[in-house]
Short mmCIF file of C-alpha atoms in Angstrom, two decimals:
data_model
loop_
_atom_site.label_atom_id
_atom_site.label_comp_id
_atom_site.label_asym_id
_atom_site.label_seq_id
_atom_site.Cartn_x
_atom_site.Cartn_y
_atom_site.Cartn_z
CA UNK D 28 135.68 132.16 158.72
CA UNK D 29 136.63 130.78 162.27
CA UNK D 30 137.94 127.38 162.97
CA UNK D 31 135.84 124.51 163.86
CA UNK D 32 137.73 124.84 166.82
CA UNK D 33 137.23 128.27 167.36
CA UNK D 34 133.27 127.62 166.75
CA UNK D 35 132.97 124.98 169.79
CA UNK D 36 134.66 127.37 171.55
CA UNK D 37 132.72 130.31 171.02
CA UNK D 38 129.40 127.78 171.36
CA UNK D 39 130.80 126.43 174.57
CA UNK D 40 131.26 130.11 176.16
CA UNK D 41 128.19 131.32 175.09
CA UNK D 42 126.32 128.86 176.53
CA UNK D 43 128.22 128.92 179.96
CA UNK D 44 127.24 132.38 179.64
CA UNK D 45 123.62 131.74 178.91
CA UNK D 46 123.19 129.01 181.61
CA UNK D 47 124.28 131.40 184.41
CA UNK D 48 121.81 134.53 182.23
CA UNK D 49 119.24 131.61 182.75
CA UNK D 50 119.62 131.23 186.55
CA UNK D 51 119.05 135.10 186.87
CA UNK D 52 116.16 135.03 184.91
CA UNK D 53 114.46 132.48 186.73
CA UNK D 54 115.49 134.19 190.47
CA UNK D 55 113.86 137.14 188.59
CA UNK D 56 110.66 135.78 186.93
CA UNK D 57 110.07 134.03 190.28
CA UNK D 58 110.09 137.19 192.61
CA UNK D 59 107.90 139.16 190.17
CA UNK D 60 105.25 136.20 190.20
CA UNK D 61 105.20 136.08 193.84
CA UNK D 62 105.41 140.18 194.54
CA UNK D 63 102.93 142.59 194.58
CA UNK D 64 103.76 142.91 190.81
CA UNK D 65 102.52 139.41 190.29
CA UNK D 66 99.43 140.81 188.06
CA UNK D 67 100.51 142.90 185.67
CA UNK D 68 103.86 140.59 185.12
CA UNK D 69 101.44 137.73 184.26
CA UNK D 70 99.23 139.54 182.37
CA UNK D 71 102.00 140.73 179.94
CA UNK D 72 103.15 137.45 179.80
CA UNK D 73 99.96 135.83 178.97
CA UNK D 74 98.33 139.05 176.82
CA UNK D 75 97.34 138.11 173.19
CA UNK D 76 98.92 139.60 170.13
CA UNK D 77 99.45 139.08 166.36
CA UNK D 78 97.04 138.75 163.45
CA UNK D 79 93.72 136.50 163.71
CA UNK D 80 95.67 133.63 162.02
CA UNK D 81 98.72 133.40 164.28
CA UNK D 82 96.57 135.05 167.75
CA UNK D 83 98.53 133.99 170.47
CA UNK D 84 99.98 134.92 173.72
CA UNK D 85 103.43 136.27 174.51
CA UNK D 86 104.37 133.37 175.86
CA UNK D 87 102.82 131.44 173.10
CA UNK D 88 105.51 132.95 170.43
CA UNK D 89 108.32 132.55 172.63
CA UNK D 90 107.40 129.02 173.03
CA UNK D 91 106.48 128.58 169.42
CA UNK D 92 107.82 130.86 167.52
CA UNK D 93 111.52 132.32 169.54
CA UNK D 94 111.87 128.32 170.37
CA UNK D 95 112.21 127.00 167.01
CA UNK D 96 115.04 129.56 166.57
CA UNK D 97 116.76 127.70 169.08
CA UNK D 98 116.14 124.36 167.79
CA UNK D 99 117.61 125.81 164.60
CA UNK D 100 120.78 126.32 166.61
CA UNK D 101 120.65 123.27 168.26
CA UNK D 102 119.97 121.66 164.78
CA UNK D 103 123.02 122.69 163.29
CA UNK D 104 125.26 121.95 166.20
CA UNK D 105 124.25 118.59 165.47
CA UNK D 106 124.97 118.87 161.76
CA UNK D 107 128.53 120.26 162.72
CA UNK D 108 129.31 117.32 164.74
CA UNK D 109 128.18 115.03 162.70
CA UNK D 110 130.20 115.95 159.56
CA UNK D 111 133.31 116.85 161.54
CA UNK D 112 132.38 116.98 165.16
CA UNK D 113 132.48 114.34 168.10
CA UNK D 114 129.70 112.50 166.35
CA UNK D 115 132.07 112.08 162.84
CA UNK D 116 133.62 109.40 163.89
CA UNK D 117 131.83 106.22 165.06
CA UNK D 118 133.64 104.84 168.30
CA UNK D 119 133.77 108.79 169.28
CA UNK D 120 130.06 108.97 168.60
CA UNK D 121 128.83 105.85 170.53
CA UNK D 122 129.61 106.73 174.11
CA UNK D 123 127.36 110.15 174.04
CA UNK D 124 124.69 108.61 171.96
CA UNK D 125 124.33 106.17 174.43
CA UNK D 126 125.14 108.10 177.57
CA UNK D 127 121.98 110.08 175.95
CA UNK D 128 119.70 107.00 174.93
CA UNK D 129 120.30 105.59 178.81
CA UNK D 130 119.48 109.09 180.34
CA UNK D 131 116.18 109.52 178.22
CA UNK D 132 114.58 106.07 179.08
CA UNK D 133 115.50 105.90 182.86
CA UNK D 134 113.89 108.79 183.58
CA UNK D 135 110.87 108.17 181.38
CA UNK D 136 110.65 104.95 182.50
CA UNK D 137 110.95 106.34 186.21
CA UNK D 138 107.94 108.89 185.69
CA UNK D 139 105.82 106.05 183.67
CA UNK D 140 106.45 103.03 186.56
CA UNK D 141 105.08 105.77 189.45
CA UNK D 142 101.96 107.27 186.89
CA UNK D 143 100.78 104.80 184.69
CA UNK D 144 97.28 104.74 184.48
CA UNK D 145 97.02 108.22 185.90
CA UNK D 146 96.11 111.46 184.19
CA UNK D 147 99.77 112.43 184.76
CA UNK D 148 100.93 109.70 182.28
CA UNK D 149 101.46 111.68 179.63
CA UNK D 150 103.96 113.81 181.65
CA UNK D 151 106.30 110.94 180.87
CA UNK D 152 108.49 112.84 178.56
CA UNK D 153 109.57 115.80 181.14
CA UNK D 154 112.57 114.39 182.91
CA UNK D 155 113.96 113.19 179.27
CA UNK D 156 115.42 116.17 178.65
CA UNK D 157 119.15 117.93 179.61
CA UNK D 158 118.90 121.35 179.08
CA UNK D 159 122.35 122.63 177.14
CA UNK D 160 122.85 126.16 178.75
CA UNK D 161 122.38 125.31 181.89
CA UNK D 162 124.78 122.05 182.15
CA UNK D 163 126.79 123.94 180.59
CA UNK D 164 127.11 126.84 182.46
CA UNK D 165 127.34 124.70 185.93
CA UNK D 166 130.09 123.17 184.08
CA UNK D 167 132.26 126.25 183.51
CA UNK D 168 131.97 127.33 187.38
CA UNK D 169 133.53 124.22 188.03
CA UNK D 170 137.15 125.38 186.49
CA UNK D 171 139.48 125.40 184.37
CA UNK D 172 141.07 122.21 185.17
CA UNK D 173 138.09 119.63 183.76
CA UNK D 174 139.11 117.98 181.18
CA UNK D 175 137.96 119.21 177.74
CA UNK D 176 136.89 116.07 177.12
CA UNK D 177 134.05 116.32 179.93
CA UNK D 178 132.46 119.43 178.43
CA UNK D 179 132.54 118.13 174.80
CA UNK D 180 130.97 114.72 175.65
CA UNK D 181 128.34 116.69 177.80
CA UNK D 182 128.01 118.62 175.30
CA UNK D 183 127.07 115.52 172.67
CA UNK D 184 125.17 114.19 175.03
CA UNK D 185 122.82 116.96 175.67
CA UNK D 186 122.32 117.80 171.63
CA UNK D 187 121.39 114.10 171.15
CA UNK D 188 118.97 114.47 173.97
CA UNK D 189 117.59 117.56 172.68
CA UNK D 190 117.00 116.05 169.59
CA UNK D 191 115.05 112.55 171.08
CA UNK D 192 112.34 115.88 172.98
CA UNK D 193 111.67 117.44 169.63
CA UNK D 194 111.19 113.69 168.04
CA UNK D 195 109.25 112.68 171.33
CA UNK D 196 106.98 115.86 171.07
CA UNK D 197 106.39 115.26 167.26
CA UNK D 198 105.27 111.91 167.65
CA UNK D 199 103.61 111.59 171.25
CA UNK D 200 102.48 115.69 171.67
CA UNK D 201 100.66 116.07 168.34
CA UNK D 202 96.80 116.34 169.56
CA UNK D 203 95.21 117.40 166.89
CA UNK D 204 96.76 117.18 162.71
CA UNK D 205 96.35 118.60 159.82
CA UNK D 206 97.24 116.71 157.24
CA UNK D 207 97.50 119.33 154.28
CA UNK D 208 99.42 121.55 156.11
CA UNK D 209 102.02 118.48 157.18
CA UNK D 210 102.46 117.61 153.54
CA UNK D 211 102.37 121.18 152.90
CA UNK D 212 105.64 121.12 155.61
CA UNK D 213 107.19 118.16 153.96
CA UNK D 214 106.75 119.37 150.49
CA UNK D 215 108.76 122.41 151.95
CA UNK D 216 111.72 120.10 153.49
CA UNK D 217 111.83 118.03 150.59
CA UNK D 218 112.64 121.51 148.32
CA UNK D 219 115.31 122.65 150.47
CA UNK D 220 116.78 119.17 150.59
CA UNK D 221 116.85 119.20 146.56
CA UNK D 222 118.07 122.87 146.73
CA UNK D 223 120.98 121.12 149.25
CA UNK D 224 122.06 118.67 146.67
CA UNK D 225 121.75 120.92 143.53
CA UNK D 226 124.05 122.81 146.25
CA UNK D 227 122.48 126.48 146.39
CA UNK D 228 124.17 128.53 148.75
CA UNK D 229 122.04 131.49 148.85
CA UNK D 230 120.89 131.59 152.86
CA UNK D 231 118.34 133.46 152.61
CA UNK D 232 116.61 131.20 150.12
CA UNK D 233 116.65 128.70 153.18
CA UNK D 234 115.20 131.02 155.55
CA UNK D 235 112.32 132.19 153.52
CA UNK D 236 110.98 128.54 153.01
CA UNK D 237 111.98 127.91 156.98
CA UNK D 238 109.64 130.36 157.97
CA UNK D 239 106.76 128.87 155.42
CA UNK D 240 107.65 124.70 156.98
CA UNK D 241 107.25 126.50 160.12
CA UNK D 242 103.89 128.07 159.43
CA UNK D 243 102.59 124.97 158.33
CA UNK D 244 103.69 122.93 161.06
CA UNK D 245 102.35 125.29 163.11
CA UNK D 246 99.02 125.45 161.91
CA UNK D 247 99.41 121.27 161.34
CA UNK D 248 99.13 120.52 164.74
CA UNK D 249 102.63 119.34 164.88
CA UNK D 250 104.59 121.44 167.01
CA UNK D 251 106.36 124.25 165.25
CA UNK D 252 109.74 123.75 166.77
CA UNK D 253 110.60 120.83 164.83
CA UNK D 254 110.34 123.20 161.81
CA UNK D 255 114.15 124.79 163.27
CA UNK D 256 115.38 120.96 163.52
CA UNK D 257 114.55 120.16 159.88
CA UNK D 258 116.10 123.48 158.33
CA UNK D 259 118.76 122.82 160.08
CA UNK D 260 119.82 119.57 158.40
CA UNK D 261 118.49 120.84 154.88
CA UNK D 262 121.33 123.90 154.98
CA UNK D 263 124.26 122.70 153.20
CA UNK D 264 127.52 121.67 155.39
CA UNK D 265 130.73 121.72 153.49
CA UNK D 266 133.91 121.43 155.62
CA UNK D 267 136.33 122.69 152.90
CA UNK D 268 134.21 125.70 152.06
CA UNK D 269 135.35 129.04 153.18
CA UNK D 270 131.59 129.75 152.33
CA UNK D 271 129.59 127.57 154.78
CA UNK D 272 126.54 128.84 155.38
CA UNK D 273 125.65 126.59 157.79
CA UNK D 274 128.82 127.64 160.23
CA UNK D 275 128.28 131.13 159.06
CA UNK D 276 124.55 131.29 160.45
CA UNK D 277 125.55 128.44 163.23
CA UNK D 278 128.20 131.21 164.74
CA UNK D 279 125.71 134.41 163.69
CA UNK D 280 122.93 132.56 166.30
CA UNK D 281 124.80 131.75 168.96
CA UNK D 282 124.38 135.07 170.76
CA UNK D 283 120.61 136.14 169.94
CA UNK D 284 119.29 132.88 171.46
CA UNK D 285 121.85 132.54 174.54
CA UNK D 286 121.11 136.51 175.60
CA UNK D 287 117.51 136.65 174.04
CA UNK D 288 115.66 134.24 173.12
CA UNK D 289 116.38 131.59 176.35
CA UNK D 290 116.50 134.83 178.89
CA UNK D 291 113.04 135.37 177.43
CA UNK D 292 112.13 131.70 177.65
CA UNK D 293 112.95 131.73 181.47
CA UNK D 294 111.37 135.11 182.32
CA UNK D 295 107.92 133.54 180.40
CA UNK D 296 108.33 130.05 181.55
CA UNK D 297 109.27 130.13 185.07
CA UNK D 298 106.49 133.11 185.84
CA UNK D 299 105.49 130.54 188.69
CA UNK D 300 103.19 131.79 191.26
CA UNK D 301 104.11 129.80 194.72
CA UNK D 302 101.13 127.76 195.93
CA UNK D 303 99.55 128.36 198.80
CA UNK D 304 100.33 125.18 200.66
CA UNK D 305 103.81 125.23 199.70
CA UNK D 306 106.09 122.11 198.75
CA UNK D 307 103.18 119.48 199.95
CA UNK D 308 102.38 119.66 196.49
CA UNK D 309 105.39 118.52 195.29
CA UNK D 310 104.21 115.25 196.56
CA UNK D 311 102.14 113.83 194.00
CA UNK D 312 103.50 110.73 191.87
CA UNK D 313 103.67 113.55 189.06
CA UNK D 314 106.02 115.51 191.13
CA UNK D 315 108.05 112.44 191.98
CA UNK D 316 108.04 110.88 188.83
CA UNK D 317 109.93 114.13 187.44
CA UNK D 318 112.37 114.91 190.33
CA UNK D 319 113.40 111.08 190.96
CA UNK D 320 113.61 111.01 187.11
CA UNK D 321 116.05 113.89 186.98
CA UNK D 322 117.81 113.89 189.90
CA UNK D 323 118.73 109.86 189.84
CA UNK D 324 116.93 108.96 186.88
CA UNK D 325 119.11 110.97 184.52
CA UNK D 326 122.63 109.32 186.20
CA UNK D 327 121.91 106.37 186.41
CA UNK D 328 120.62 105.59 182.89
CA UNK D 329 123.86 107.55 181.86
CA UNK D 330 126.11 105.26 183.57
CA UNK D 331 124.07 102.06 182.91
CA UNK D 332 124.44 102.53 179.25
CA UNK D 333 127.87 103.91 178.94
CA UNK D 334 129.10 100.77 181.60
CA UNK D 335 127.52 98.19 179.16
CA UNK D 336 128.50 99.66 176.27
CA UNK D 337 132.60 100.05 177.46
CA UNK D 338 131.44 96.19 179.33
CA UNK D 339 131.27 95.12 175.63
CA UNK D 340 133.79 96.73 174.18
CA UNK D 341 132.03 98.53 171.82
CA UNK D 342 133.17 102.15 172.90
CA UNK D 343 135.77 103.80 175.15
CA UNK D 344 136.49 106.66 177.07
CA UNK D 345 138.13 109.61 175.90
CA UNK D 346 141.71 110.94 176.90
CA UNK D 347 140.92 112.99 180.23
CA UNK D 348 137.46 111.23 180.62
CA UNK D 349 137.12 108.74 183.64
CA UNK D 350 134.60 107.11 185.82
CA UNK D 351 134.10 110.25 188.26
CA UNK D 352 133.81 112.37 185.28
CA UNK D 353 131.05 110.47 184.12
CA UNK D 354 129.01 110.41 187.21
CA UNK D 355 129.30 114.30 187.57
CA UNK D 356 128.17 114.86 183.84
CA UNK D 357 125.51 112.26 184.68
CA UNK D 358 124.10 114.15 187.76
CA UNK D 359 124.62 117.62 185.18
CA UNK D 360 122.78 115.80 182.69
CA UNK D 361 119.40 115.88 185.51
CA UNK D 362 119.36 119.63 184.45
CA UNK D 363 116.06 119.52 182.85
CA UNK D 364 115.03 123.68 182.84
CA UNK D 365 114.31 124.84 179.64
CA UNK D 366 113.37 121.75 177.35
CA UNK D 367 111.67 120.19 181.15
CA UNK D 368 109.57 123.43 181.54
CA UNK D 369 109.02 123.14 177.61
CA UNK D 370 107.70 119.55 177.55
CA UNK D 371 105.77 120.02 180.91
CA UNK D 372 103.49 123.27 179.28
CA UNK D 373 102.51 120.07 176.30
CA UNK D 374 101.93 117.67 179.07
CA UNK D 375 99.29 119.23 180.84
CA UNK D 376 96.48 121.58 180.22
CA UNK D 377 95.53 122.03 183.75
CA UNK D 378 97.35 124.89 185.25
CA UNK D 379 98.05 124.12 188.69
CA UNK D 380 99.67 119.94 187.07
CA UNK D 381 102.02 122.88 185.34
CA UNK D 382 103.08 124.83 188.19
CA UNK D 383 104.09 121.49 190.25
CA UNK D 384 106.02 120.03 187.07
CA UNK D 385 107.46 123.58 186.59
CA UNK D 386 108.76 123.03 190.68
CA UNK D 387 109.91 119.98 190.64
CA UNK D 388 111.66 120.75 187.78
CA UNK D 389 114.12 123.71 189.81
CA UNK D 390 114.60 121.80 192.26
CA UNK D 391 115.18 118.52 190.80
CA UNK D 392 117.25 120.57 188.40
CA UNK D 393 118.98 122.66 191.34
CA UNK D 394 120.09 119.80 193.45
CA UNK D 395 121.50 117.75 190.48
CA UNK D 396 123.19 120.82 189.59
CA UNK D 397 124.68 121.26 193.09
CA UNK D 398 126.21 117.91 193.53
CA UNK D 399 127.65 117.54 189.56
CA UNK D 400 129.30 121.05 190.34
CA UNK D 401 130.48 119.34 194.00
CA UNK D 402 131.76 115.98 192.65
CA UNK D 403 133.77 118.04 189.60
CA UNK D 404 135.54 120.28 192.32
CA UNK D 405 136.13 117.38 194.52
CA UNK D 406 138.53 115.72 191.79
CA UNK D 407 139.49 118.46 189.20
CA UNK D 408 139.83 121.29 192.12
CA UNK D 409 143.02 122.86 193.68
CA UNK D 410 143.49 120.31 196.24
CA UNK D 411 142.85 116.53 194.55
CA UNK D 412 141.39 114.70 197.19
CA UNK D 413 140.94 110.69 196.97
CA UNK D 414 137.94 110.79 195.24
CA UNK D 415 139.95 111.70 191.88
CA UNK D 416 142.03 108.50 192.55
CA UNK D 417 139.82 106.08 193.45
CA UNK D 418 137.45 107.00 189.86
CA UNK D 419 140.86 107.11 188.33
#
């Protein structure tokens, strides 16, 4: 069994790894979509498959089925840190929840103040998110001189954030619900929580009913992904035990989803035909509402809530962590992608609302990307310019 150490090691590479897989995908899925291969590629991205009761499209299971997988992983990062990670103990805990509570409402609020009363209202939720892989993998091209301190509370910050999407989507994305098949779900969860405290260690006990909670919540209304979130936190976490399933399957993941499942999540997702009249159609308050959310949204409700937080005295920064720190992660935090593109396929049913989320997505995404990579170079590269001493 690895160190904890070890593990956020091994969960920090292979996400640095998977965020700059991610960026290939996308350059990919985007020149296929807009080639002469443009047909059949959508076609076998939208084709139906699977029995009569699960009939869906490729797409459909990768965003259903593949992403609760990921959530699972996400899930029991979260159960990691909060036994013995970052999130353990409380004053270490309170700057990223925070940092993540200020960079979910800004946004939201952002997109809500330019749409309200609009049919794009309900697109609120899209600039909320901070996708992991991707910050992450910005983050490593930045050297080897940031501060591990940076990359473990972006880190915190982005899991916390994950987790407000798949509570936001549970509670504002559920259109339709069926109610047997939720308490079927909970009946499920509560099992494997009494299984927990009777502590069984048998995995693949946990897996079986996993797959069960998630057919019900699929076929519940309530989307399926949150099925990965609430396995995660009913597999038993025992620091002292050289037989932790929960590490065990934590580290066994790690690989599958960052060189399968989100490859395959960007090569579905980001299948984006170019419209006709170009980037005029990124000017819609939808459009706006997402990349002003992202791009200065995301910082500044980051830096807001971390300032008035350390203003109080109720939290404080971290050995190696300083102001200029904290506005890079904040602009890396804009880096909506995966869980953006997720939340903007719930948002809308009308295809072409999609596309011009999906857009303003990359290149809200892109440009927030550019500048946190810029502003970490500026004070952590070879030559230390003023910048580094005057966030000192």
């Amino acid at each position: 069994m690895k160190s904890l150490k070890e593990l956020f090691a091994d969960f920090f590479h292979s996400e640095k790894t998977a965020g700059l897989l991610l960026v290939c995908c996308t350059v990919v899925s985007l020149f296929l979509a807009n080639t002469g291969a443009a047909e059949g590629y959508l076609h076998l991205v939208h084709v139906d498959v699977g029995p009569r009761a699960l009939h869906r499209s490729v797409e459909g299971w990768i965003n259903d089925g593949l992403m609760a997988v990921f959530f699972l992983m996400v899930g029991l990062e979260v159960e990691r840190e909060l036994y013995v990670g970052e999130l353990s103990d409380r004053r270490k805990a309170v700057l990223p929840l925070a940092a993540a509570l200020g960079g979910m409402l800004v946004p939201a609020l952002v997109h809500f103040a330019l749409n309200r009363g609009t049919p794009t209202q309900s697109g609120f939720a899209i600039p909320m998110a901070t996708d992991i892989a991707f910050a992450l993998g910005i983050l490593s091209l930045a050297g080897k001189r940031v501060p591990v301190s940076i990359k473990v509370f972006l880190a915190a910050l982005a899991i916390i954030d994950d987790i407000g999407a798949v509570l936001v989507i549970a509670f504002f994305y559920t259109k339709k619900l069926g109610v047997g098949y939720l308490l079927g779900a909970l009946g499920i969860f509560g099992g494997l929580l009494l299984l927990n405290r009777l502590r069984v260690r048998f995995l693949w006990i946990y897996l079986l009913a996993g797959v069960g909670m998630w057919y019900c919540l699929l076929q519940s209304g309530v989307h399926a992904t949150l099925a990965g979130v609430l396995l995660a936190f009913a597999i038993p976490f025992h620091e002292r035990d050289e037989r932790n399933i929960s590490l065990r399957l934590q580290h066994w993941l790690h690989r599958p989803v960052a060189f399968g499942i989100l490859p395959l999540f960007a090569l579905a997702n980001t299948a984006i035909v170019l419209p006709a009249e170009g980037f005029t159609a990124l000017g819609n308050r939808n459009a706006l509402g997402i990349m002003l959310g992202l791009f200065l949204g995301k910082v500044t409700g980051i830096l807001l809530f971390t300032g008035l937080l350390l203003r109080l005295g109720l939290g404080r920064l971290q050995e190696g962590l300083n102001w200029g720190g904290l506005v890079a992660a904040g602009f890396l935090g804009g880096i909506g992608f995966t869980m953006s593109m997720f939340l903007a396929n719930l948002s809308f049913d009308d295809p072409a609302l999609v596309t011009a989320s999906k857009l303003s997505i990359l290149l809200a995404s892109t440009l927030s990307a550019l500048l946190g990579l810029l502003l970490l170079r500026l004070q952590w590269g070879r030559r230390q310019r003023i910048y580094g001493k005057i966030f000192k």
